[in-house]
PDB file of C-alpha atoms in Angstrom:
ATOM      1  CA  MET J 150     140.612 107.866  91.452  1.00 54.00           C
ATOM      2  CA  ILE J 151     139.977 104.121  91.153  1.00 59.00           C
ATOM      3  CA  ASN J 152     141.772 101.784  93.502  1.00 71.00           C
ATOM      4  CA  GLU J 153     141.514  98.123  94.421  1.00 68.00           C
ATOM      5  CA  ASP J 154     138.913  98.845  97.106  1.00 72.00           C
ATOM      6  CA  THR J 155     136.509 100.506  94.664  1.00 82.00           C
ATOM      7  CA  ASP J 156     137.329  98.563  91.475  1.00 91.00           C
ATOM      8  CA  TRP J 157     135.215  95.554  92.473  1.00 91.00           C
ATOM      9  CA  GLN J 158     132.381  97.902  93.446  1.00 94.00           C
ATOM     10  CA  LEU J 159     132.374  99.457  89.979  1.00 95.00           C
ATOM     11  CA  GLN J 160     132.416  95.988  88.422  1.00 95.00           C
ATOM     12  CA  ALA J 161     129.514  94.876  90.646  1.00 95.00           C
ATOM     13  CA  LYS J 162     127.598  98.023  89.699  1.00 96.00           C
ATOM     14  CA  ARG J 163     128.067  97.255  85.974  1.00 97.00           C
ATOM     15  CA  VAL J 164     127.017  93.624  86.484  1.00 96.00           C
ATOM     16  CA  ALA J 165     123.907  94.709  88.445  1.00 96.00           C
ATOM     17  CA  GLN J 166     122.957  97.064  85.620  1.00 97.00           C
ATOM     18  CA  GLY J 167     123.410  94.196  83.157  1.00 96.00           C
ATOM     19  CA  ILE J 168     121.108  92.014  85.274  1.00 95.00           C
ATOM     20  CA  ARG J 169     118.451  94.735  85.250  1.00 94.00           C
ATOM     21  CA  CYS J 170     118.725  95.152  81.473  1.00 95.00           C
ATOM     22  CA  ARG J 171     118.445  91.398  80.905  1.00 93.00           C
ATOM     23  CA  VAL J 172     115.396  91.158  83.169  1.00 92.00           C
ATOM     24  CA  LEU J 173     113.738  94.053  81.352  1.00 92.00           C
ATOM     25  CA  ASP J 174     114.488  92.391  77.990  1.00 93.00           C
ATOM     26  CA  LEU J 175     112.890  89.139  79.215  1.00 90.00           C
ATOM     27  CA  THR J 176     109.871  91.026  80.540  1.00 90.00           C
ATOM     28  CA  ILE J 177     109.297  92.715  77.192  1.00 92.00           C
ATOM     29  CA  GLU J 178     110.016  89.529  75.212  1.00 92.00           C
ATOM     30  CA  ARG J 179     107.506  87.507  77.238  1.00 89.00           C
ATOM     31  CA  ASN J 180     104.884  90.240  77.406  1.00 89.00           C
ATOM     32  CA  GLY J 181     105.234  90.648  81.160  1.00 84.00           C
ATOM     33  CA  CYS J 182     106.623  88.712  84.102  1.00 82.00           C
ATOM     34  CA  TYR J 183     107.473  89.176  87.774  1.00 80.00           C
ATOM     35  CA  LEU J 184     110.026  91.976  87.602  1.00 83.00           C
ATOM     36  CA  SER J 185     110.365  93.342  91.139  1.00 84.00           C
ATOM     37  CA  GLN J 186     112.303  90.484  92.742  1.00 86.00           C
ATOM     38  CA  ALA J 187     114.952  90.385  90.004  1.00 85.00           C
ATOM     39  CA  LEU J 188     115.438  94.145  90.054  1.00 87.00           C
ATOM     40  CA  SER J 189     115.705  94.352  93.830  1.00 89.00           C
ATOM     41  CA  SER J 190     118.250  91.515  94.070  1.00 94.00           C
ATOM     42  CA  ALA J 191     120.539  92.672  91.230  1.00 95.00           C
ATOM     43  CA  GLU J 192     123.153  94.202  93.561  1.00 94.00           C
ATOM     44  CA  ILE J 193     123.143  91.150  95.824  1.00 96.00           C
ATOM     45  CA  PHE J 194     123.819  88.725  92.963  1.00 94.00           C
ATOM     46  CA  ALA J 195     126.334  91.063  91.361  1.00 96.00           C
ATOM     47  CA  THR J 196     128.273  91.368  94.630  1.00 95.00           C
ATOM     48  CA  LEU J 197     128.169  87.615  95.251  1.00 93.00           C
ATOM     49  CA  TYR J 198     129.431  86.703  91.791  1.00 89.00           C
ATOM     50  CA  THR J 199     132.033  89.471  91.419  1.00 90.00           C
ATOM     51  CA  LYS J 200     133.520  89.613  94.929  1.00 90.00           C
ATOM     52  CA  VAL J 201     132.262  87.201  97.577  1.00 92.00           C
ATOM     53  CA  LEU J 202     132.017  83.689  96.109  1.00 86.00           C
ATOM     54  CA  ASN J 203     135.432  83.500  94.353  1.00 78.00           C
ATOM     55  CA  LEU J 204     134.317  80.845  91.873  1.00 78.00           C
ATOM     56  CA  GLU J 205     136.250  79.435  88.949  1.00 81.00           C
ATOM     57  CA  ALA J 206     134.804  79.216  85.430  1.00 82.00           C
ATOM     58  CA  SER J 207     131.594  77.239  84.995  1.00 82.00           C
ATOM     59  CA  GLU J 208     131.950  73.511  84.380  1.00 84.00           C
ATOM     60  CA  GLY J 209     128.425  73.170  83.009  1.00 84.00           C
ATOM     61  CA  PRO J 210     127.555  73.351  79.319  1.00 86.00           C
ATOM     62  CA  ALA J 211     126.776  76.815  77.927  1.00 85.00           C
ATOM     63  CA  ILE J 212     123.301  75.585  76.985  1.00 88.00           C
ATOM     64  CA  PRO J 213     121.881  73.444  79.795  1.00 83.00           C
ATOM     65  CA  PRO J 214     119.857  70.278  79.179  1.00 82.00           C
ATOM     66  CA  LEU J 215     116.084  70.408  79.497  1.00 84.00           C
ATOM     67  CA  PHE J 216     114.838  70.770  83.069  1.00 78.00           C
ATOM     68  CA  PRO J 217     114.019  67.251  84.329  1.00 77.00           C
ATOM     69  CA  GLY J 218     111.828  68.415  87.212  1.00 76.00           C
ATOM     70  CA  VAL J 219     112.141  69.018  90.916  1.00 78.00           C
ATOM     71  CA  PRO J 220     113.640  66.420  93.260  1.00 76.00           C
ATOM     72  CA  GLY J 221     111.289  63.869  94.725  1.00 77.00           C
ATOM     73  CA  ALA J 222     110.460  60.194  95.072  1.00 77.00           C
ATOM     74  CA  ASN J 223     109.190  60.043  91.476  1.00 78.00           C
ATOM     75  CA  SER J 224     111.987  62.131  89.958  1.00 73.00           C
ATOM     76  CA  ILE J 225     115.083  59.961  89.662  1.00 73.00           C
ATOM     77  CA  GLU J 226     116.573  62.078  86.854  1.00 73.00           C
ATOM     78  CA  TYR J 227     116.985  65.209  88.977  1.00 71.00           C
ATOM     79  CA  VAL J 228     120.398  66.882  88.732  1.00 72.00           C
ATOM     80  CA  THR J 229     121.779  69.870  90.618  1.00 73.00           C
ATOM     81  CA  GLY J 230     123.068  73.055  89.045  1.00 75.00           C
ATOM     82  CA  ALA J 231     126.367  72.876  90.947  1.00 76.00           C
ATOM     83  CA  ALA J 232     128.489  72.533  87.782  1.00 77.00           C
ATOM     84  CA  TYR J 233     127.305  75.928  86.558  1.00 77.00           C
ATOM     85  CA  ASN J 234     128.928  77.760  89.460  1.00 75.00           C
ATOM     86  CA  GLY J 235     132.325  76.131  89.010  1.00 72.00           C
ATOM     87  CA  PRO J 236     134.641  75.075  91.816  1.00 71.00           C
ATOM     88  CA  GLN J 237     135.501  77.502  94.581  1.00 67.00           C
ATOM     89  CA  SER J 238     138.940  78.998  94.044  1.00 63.00           C
TER      90      SER J 238
END
């Protein structure tokens, strides 16, 4: 029996599995990468983005611009990724 209390948990479980699959795809595609951190945090990110954060749709473009670099005195073009999370609902 699925109810409101367990529905979000099932959704988070599916999202976490999707994260793991995507990380594995990237690992294979790039002939290896650091896999452990992404796999161990899948449930945390899935829970945050399906239940806890309550964010609206992303306001950022589907394909982001090239990474301009980290913030610093010599990096005046730095932008945050805030638009990709969308406003809090």
